[in-house]
Short mmCIF file of C-alpha atoms and ligand atoms in Angstrom, two decimals:
data_model
loop_
_atom_site.label_atom_id
_atom_site.label_comp_id
_atom_site.label_asym_id
_atom_site.label_seq_id
_atom_site.Cartn_x
_atom_site.Cartn_y
_atom_site.Cartn_z
CA MET A 8 -70.26 15.26 -1.54
CA LYS A 9 -66.97 14.12 -2.71
CA LEU A 10 -65.19 11.01 -2.11
CA LEU A 11 -61.48 10.45 -2.33
CA ALA A 12 -60.69 6.88 -2.92
CA SER A 13 -58.29 4.66 -4.75
CA LEU A 14 -60.06 1.83 -7.07
CA THR A 15 -58.19 -0.65 -4.72
CA SER A 16 -58.54 0.73 -1.50
CA PRO A 17 -61.43 -1.60 0.22
CA TYR A 18 -62.23 0.83 2.88
CA ALA A 19 -62.94 3.24 0.24
CA ARG A 20 -64.96 0.53 -1.28
CA LYS A 21 -66.64 -0.06 1.66
CA ILE A 22 -68.03 3.82 1.67
CA ARG A 23 -68.88 3.36 -1.90
CA ILE A 24 -71.47 0.10 -1.12
CA LEU A 25 -72.73 2.15 1.55
CA LEU A 26 -73.63 5.27 -0.66
CA ALA A 27 -75.17 2.80 -3.46
CA GLU A 28 -77.31 1.00 -1.04
CA LYS A 29 -78.89 4.06 -0.20
CA ASN A 30 -78.59 5.10 -3.41
CA ILE A 31 -76.66 8.68 -2.32
CA PRO A 32 -75.34 10.66 -5.05
CA PHE A 33 -71.42 11.40 -4.79
CA GLU A 34 -68.51 12.49 -6.87
CA LEU A 35 -65.50 9.75 -6.80
CA VAL A 36 -62.51 11.52 -7.26
CA VAL A 37 -59.93 8.62 -7.65
CA ASP A 38 -56.82 9.56 -5.77
CA SER A 39 -53.65 7.03 -4.98
CA PRO A 40 -52.13 8.45 -1.46
CA TRP A 41 -49.39 6.21 -3.05
CA GLU A 42 -48.73 8.19 -6.15
CA THR A 43 -46.69 11.09 -5.73
CA ALA A 44 -49.20 13.94 -7.45
CA THR A 45 -51.50 12.82 -4.91
CA ARG A 46 -54.16 15.36 -3.15
CA VAL A 47 -55.31 13.64 -0.58
CA PRO A 48 -52.67 14.61 2.17
CA GLU A 49 -54.11 18.30 1.63
CA VAL A 50 -57.83 17.09 2.85
CA ASN A 51 -56.67 14.29 5.06
CA PRO A 52 -53.43 14.84 7.10
CA LEU A 53 -52.88 10.93 7.87
CA GLY A 54 -52.35 11.05 4.01
CA LYS A 55 -55.25 7.79 3.78
CA VAL A 56 -58.23 7.13 1.65
CA PRO A 57 -61.04 7.32 1.91
CA ALA A 58 -61.80 10.71 2.33
CA LEU A 59 -65.12 12.51 2.25
CA VAL A 60 -65.48 16.48 1.38
CA LEU A 61 -68.88 17.59 2.03
CA ASP A 62 -70.12 20.61 -0.09
CA SER A 63 -69.24 23.14 2.96
CA GLY A 64 -65.70 21.72 2.52
CA GLU A 65 -65.95 19.71 6.17
CA VAL A 66 -63.92 16.46 5.31
CA PHE A 67 -64.64 13.30 7.54
CA PHE A 68 -62.37 10.04 7.61
CA ASP A 69 -61.95 7.13 8.26
CA SER A 70 -64.11 5.50 6.68
CA PRO A 71 -65.69 4.41 10.21
CA VAL A 72 -66.98 8.12 10.49
CA ILE A 73 -67.66 8.66 7.10
CA ALA A 74 -69.96 5.31 7.61
CA GLY A 75 -71.01 7.21 11.08
CA TYR A 76 -71.97 10.88 8.98
CA ILE A 77 -73.77 8.79 5.91
CA GLU A 78 -76.22 7.47 7.97
CA THR A 79 -76.88 10.86 10.19
CA LEU A 80 -78.51 11.84 6.53
CA GLY A 81 -81.36 9.58 7.38
CA VAL A 82 -81.36 8.05 4.23
CA GLY A 83 -82.69 4.44 4.21
CA PRO A 84 -81.80 1.72 4.21
CA ALA A 85 -80.67 2.09 7.56
CA MET A 86 -77.20 0.19 7.74
CA LEU A 87 -76.22 0.89 11.54
CA PRO A 88 -78.91 0.92 14.31
CA ALA A 89 -80.06 3.84 15.86
CA GLY A 90 -78.47 3.18 19.17
CA GLY A 91 -78.12 0.64 21.95
CA ILE A 92 -76.33 -2.39 22.13
CA GLU A 93 -77.63 -3.24 18.42
CA ARG A 94 -75.54 -0.32 17.05
CA VAL A 95 -72.54 -1.46 18.88
CA ARG A 96 -72.84 -5.04 17.60
CA VAL A 97 -72.89 -3.89 14.14
CA ARG A 98 -70.10 -1.69 15.20
CA GLN A 99 -67.99 -5.22 16.31
CA SER A 100 -68.91 -6.65 13.24
CA GLU A 101 -67.44 -3.64 11.26
CA ALA A 102 -64.46 -3.66 13.10
CA LEU A 103 -63.52 -6.99 12.80
CA ALA A 104 -63.63 -6.80 9.39
CA ASP A 105 -61.48 -3.77 9.04
CA GLY A 106 -59.41 -5.77 11.32
CA ILE A 107 -58.96 -8.62 8.68
CA LEU A 108 -58.13 -6.07 6.11
CA ASP A 109 -55.80 -3.48 8.06
CA ALA A 110 -53.59 -7.66 8.77
CA ALA A 111 -54.30 -7.72 4.71
CA VAL A 112 -53.10 -5.06 3.69
CA THR A 113 -49.79 -5.27 6.32
CA ALA A 114 -48.98 -8.39 5.27
CA TYR A 115 -49.88 -7.38 1.61
CA LEU A 116 -47.37 -5.14 1.52
CA GLU A 117 -44.69 -6.86 3.77
CA GLY A 118 -45.06 -9.57 0.40
CA ARG A 119 -43.74 -6.70 -1.62
CA ARG A 120 -40.55 -5.80 0.09
CA PRO A 121 -37.58 -6.99 -1.34
CA GLU A 122 -37.36 -10.68 -0.33
CA ALA A 123 -34.67 -10.17 2.00
CA GLN A 124 -36.10 -7.26 3.92
CA GLN A 125 -39.52 -9.07 4.78
CA SER A 126 -40.04 -10.32 8.37
CA PRO A 127 -41.55 -14.23 7.87
CA LEU A 128 -42.44 -13.55 11.10
CA ASN A 129 -44.91 -10.28 10.88
CA LEU A 130 -46.29 -11.94 7.86
CA ASP A 131 -47.41 -15.44 10.20
CA ARG A 132 -48.62 -12.75 12.75
CA GLN A 133 -51.11 -10.86 10.06
CA TYR A 134 -52.23 -14.90 8.82
CA ASP A 135 -53.35 -15.74 12.06
CA LYS A 136 -54.82 -12.76 12.66
CA ILE A 137 -56.91 -13.68 9.10
CA GLN A 138 -57.14 -17.01 10.20
CA ARG A 139 -58.40 -16.16 13.78
CA SER A 140 -60.99 -13.61 12.26
CA LEU A 141 -62.24 -15.81 9.62
CA ALA A 142 -62.89 -18.74 11.96
CA GLU A 143 -65.17 -16.09 14.28
CA LEU A 144 -66.99 -14.96 11.64
CA GLU A 145 -67.77 -18.48 10.67
CA LYS A 146 -69.41 -18.97 13.93
CA ARG A 147 -71.15 -16.24 14.17
CA LEU A 148 -72.81 -16.33 10.98
CA ALA A 149 -73.72 -20.06 11.28
CA ASP A 150 -77.27 -20.32 9.89
CA ARG A 151 -77.99 -16.51 10.41
CA GLN A 152 -79.00 -14.78 6.48
CA TRP A 153 -76.91 -11.27 8.15
CA LEU A 154 -74.92 -11.13 11.01
CA ASP A 155 -76.69 -9.15 13.08
CA GLY A 156 -80.53 -8.48 12.71
CA ASP A 157 -82.81 -9.22 9.91
CA THR A 158 -81.37 -6.83 7.05
CA LEU A 159 -77.81 -5.91 5.50
CA GLN A 160 -75.86 -3.84 7.98
CA LEU A 161 -72.66 -1.91 7.81
CA GLY A 162 -70.69 -5.06 9.29
CA ASP A 163 -71.97 -7.48 6.53
CA ILE A 164 -70.93 -4.82 3.70
CA THR A 165 -67.21 -4.60 5.41
CA VAL A 166 -67.07 -8.14 5.85
CA GLY A 167 -68.23 -8.75 2.68
CA VAL A 168 -65.27 -6.19 1.26
CA ALA A 169 -62.70 -7.69 3.41
CA LEU A 170 -63.51 -11.49 1.97
CA GLY A 171 -63.12 -9.62 -1.79
CA TYR A 172 -60.41 -7.93 -0.96
CA LEU A 173 -58.51 -11.23 0.35
CA ASP A 174 -59.44 -12.33 -3.14
CA LEU A 175 -57.70 -9.57 -4.62
CA ARG A 176 -54.55 -9.67 -2.76
CA LEU A 177 -54.08 -12.76 -0.76
CA GLY A 178 -55.57 -15.21 -3.12
CA TYR A 179 -52.72 -17.83 -1.82
CA LEU A 180 -54.40 -18.01 1.42
CA ASP A 181 -57.23 -19.87 -0.23
CA TRP A 182 -59.96 -18.29 2.82
CA ARG A 183 -63.56 -19.88 1.38
CA SER A 184 -61.42 -23.60 2.47
CA GLY A 185 -62.68 -24.42 5.74
CA HIS A 186 -64.98 -21.75 5.69
CA PRO A 187 -68.30 -23.19 3.91
CA VAL A 188 -71.15 -20.76 5.63
CA LEU A 189 -68.78 -17.43 4.93
CA SER A 190 -68.28 -18.61 0.85
CA ALA A 191 -72.48 -18.74 0.69
CA PHE A 192 -72.48 -15.48 2.29
CA ALA A 193 -70.07 -14.00 0.03
CA GLU A 194 -71.31 -15.33 -2.86
CA ARG A 195 -74.52 -13.67 -2.01
CA LEU A 196 -73.32 -10.18 -0.89
CA PHE A 197 -70.70 -10.10 -4.45
CA ALA A 198 -74.56 -10.61 -6.34
CA ARG A 199 -75.32 -7.22 -5.17
CA PRO A 200 -75.49 -4.38 -7.77
CA SER A 201 -73.52 -2.46 -5.03
CA PHE A 202 -70.14 -5.18 -4.60
CA ALA A 203 -70.83 -6.00 -8.88
CA ALA A 204 -70.09 -2.15 -9.36
CA THR A 205 -67.11 -1.84 -7.07
CA VAL A 206 -64.96 -4.69 -8.02
CA PRO A 207 -61.18 -3.46 -8.01
CA PRO A 208 -59.34 -3.55 -10.61
CA ALA A 209 -56.95 -6.37 -10.65
CA GLY A 210 -52.72 -4.94 -10.11
N1 GSH B 303 -58.82 3.04 8.98
C1 GSH B 303 -58.35 3.46 7.40
C2 GSH B 303 -57.49 2.99 7.11
C3 GSH B 303 -57.46 3.81 5.33
C4 GSH B 303 -56.32 3.01 4.68
O1 GSH B 303 -55.33 2.58 5.30
N2 GSH B 303 -56.31 3.50 3.42
C5 GSH B 303 -55.17 3.06 2.65
C6 GSH B 303 -55.59 2.40 1.35
S1 GSH B 303 -56.21 0.88 1.48
C7 GSH B 303 -54.16 4.06 2.52
O2 GSH B 303 -54.84 5.39 2.01
N3 GSH B 303 -52.77 4.35 2.58
C8 GSH B 303 -52.14 5.51 2.06
C9 GSH B 303 -50.82 5.47 3.12
O3 GSH B 303 -50.73 4.40 4.21
O4 GSH B 303 -50.17 6.40 3.39
C10 GSH B 303 -60.39 3.54 7.20
O5 GSH B 303 -60.46 2.57 7.98
O6 GSH B 303 -60.12 4.73 6.22
#
């Protein structure tokens, strides 16, 4: 199978980390949807990465769907509980982290517009979402090693990716300040080979 991804996409990084944690081989096709020569729209009408193309030609997007598909392959370690409320809780953690990413990407893109066209109101809305979500995660994690259950799950991976993306794009927010639990959590995640091997290039 092929994963279409840009090296800076945090949503794609989530999937690359998931595949690495499970040791599942795949072909990484680096393709930035922002480039005019991109082929992403040929497989994903939304024109976004990540997109997973199976050997059969079937395509899955977006990242929560791809993660769900990967789990159906039955390759351990499981990163999503098989069902029940436990699965919903991991999905909730994933959604919270994806929401941080959505807000961070929006703020990053807003900040790249010519200054006269930037909306301070929109920027503040995104920063508020990020700050509230960080506070929520700090509270949820408390003295636990992982967000849900006793092992690394998809929610933990996605939170780690979101924190890494804040470092990459919104470093001036200094998210570590006031979040000692999350900071320690991030250091533990960043030390894993799957995270170390997928650090986005600067720029
Ligand atoms: N909800 C999607 C978000 C994917 C997404 O927004 N990817 C960005 C790269 S970080 C993208 O491809 N943007 C291109 C565009 O919006 O045209 C997911 O989880 O996969």
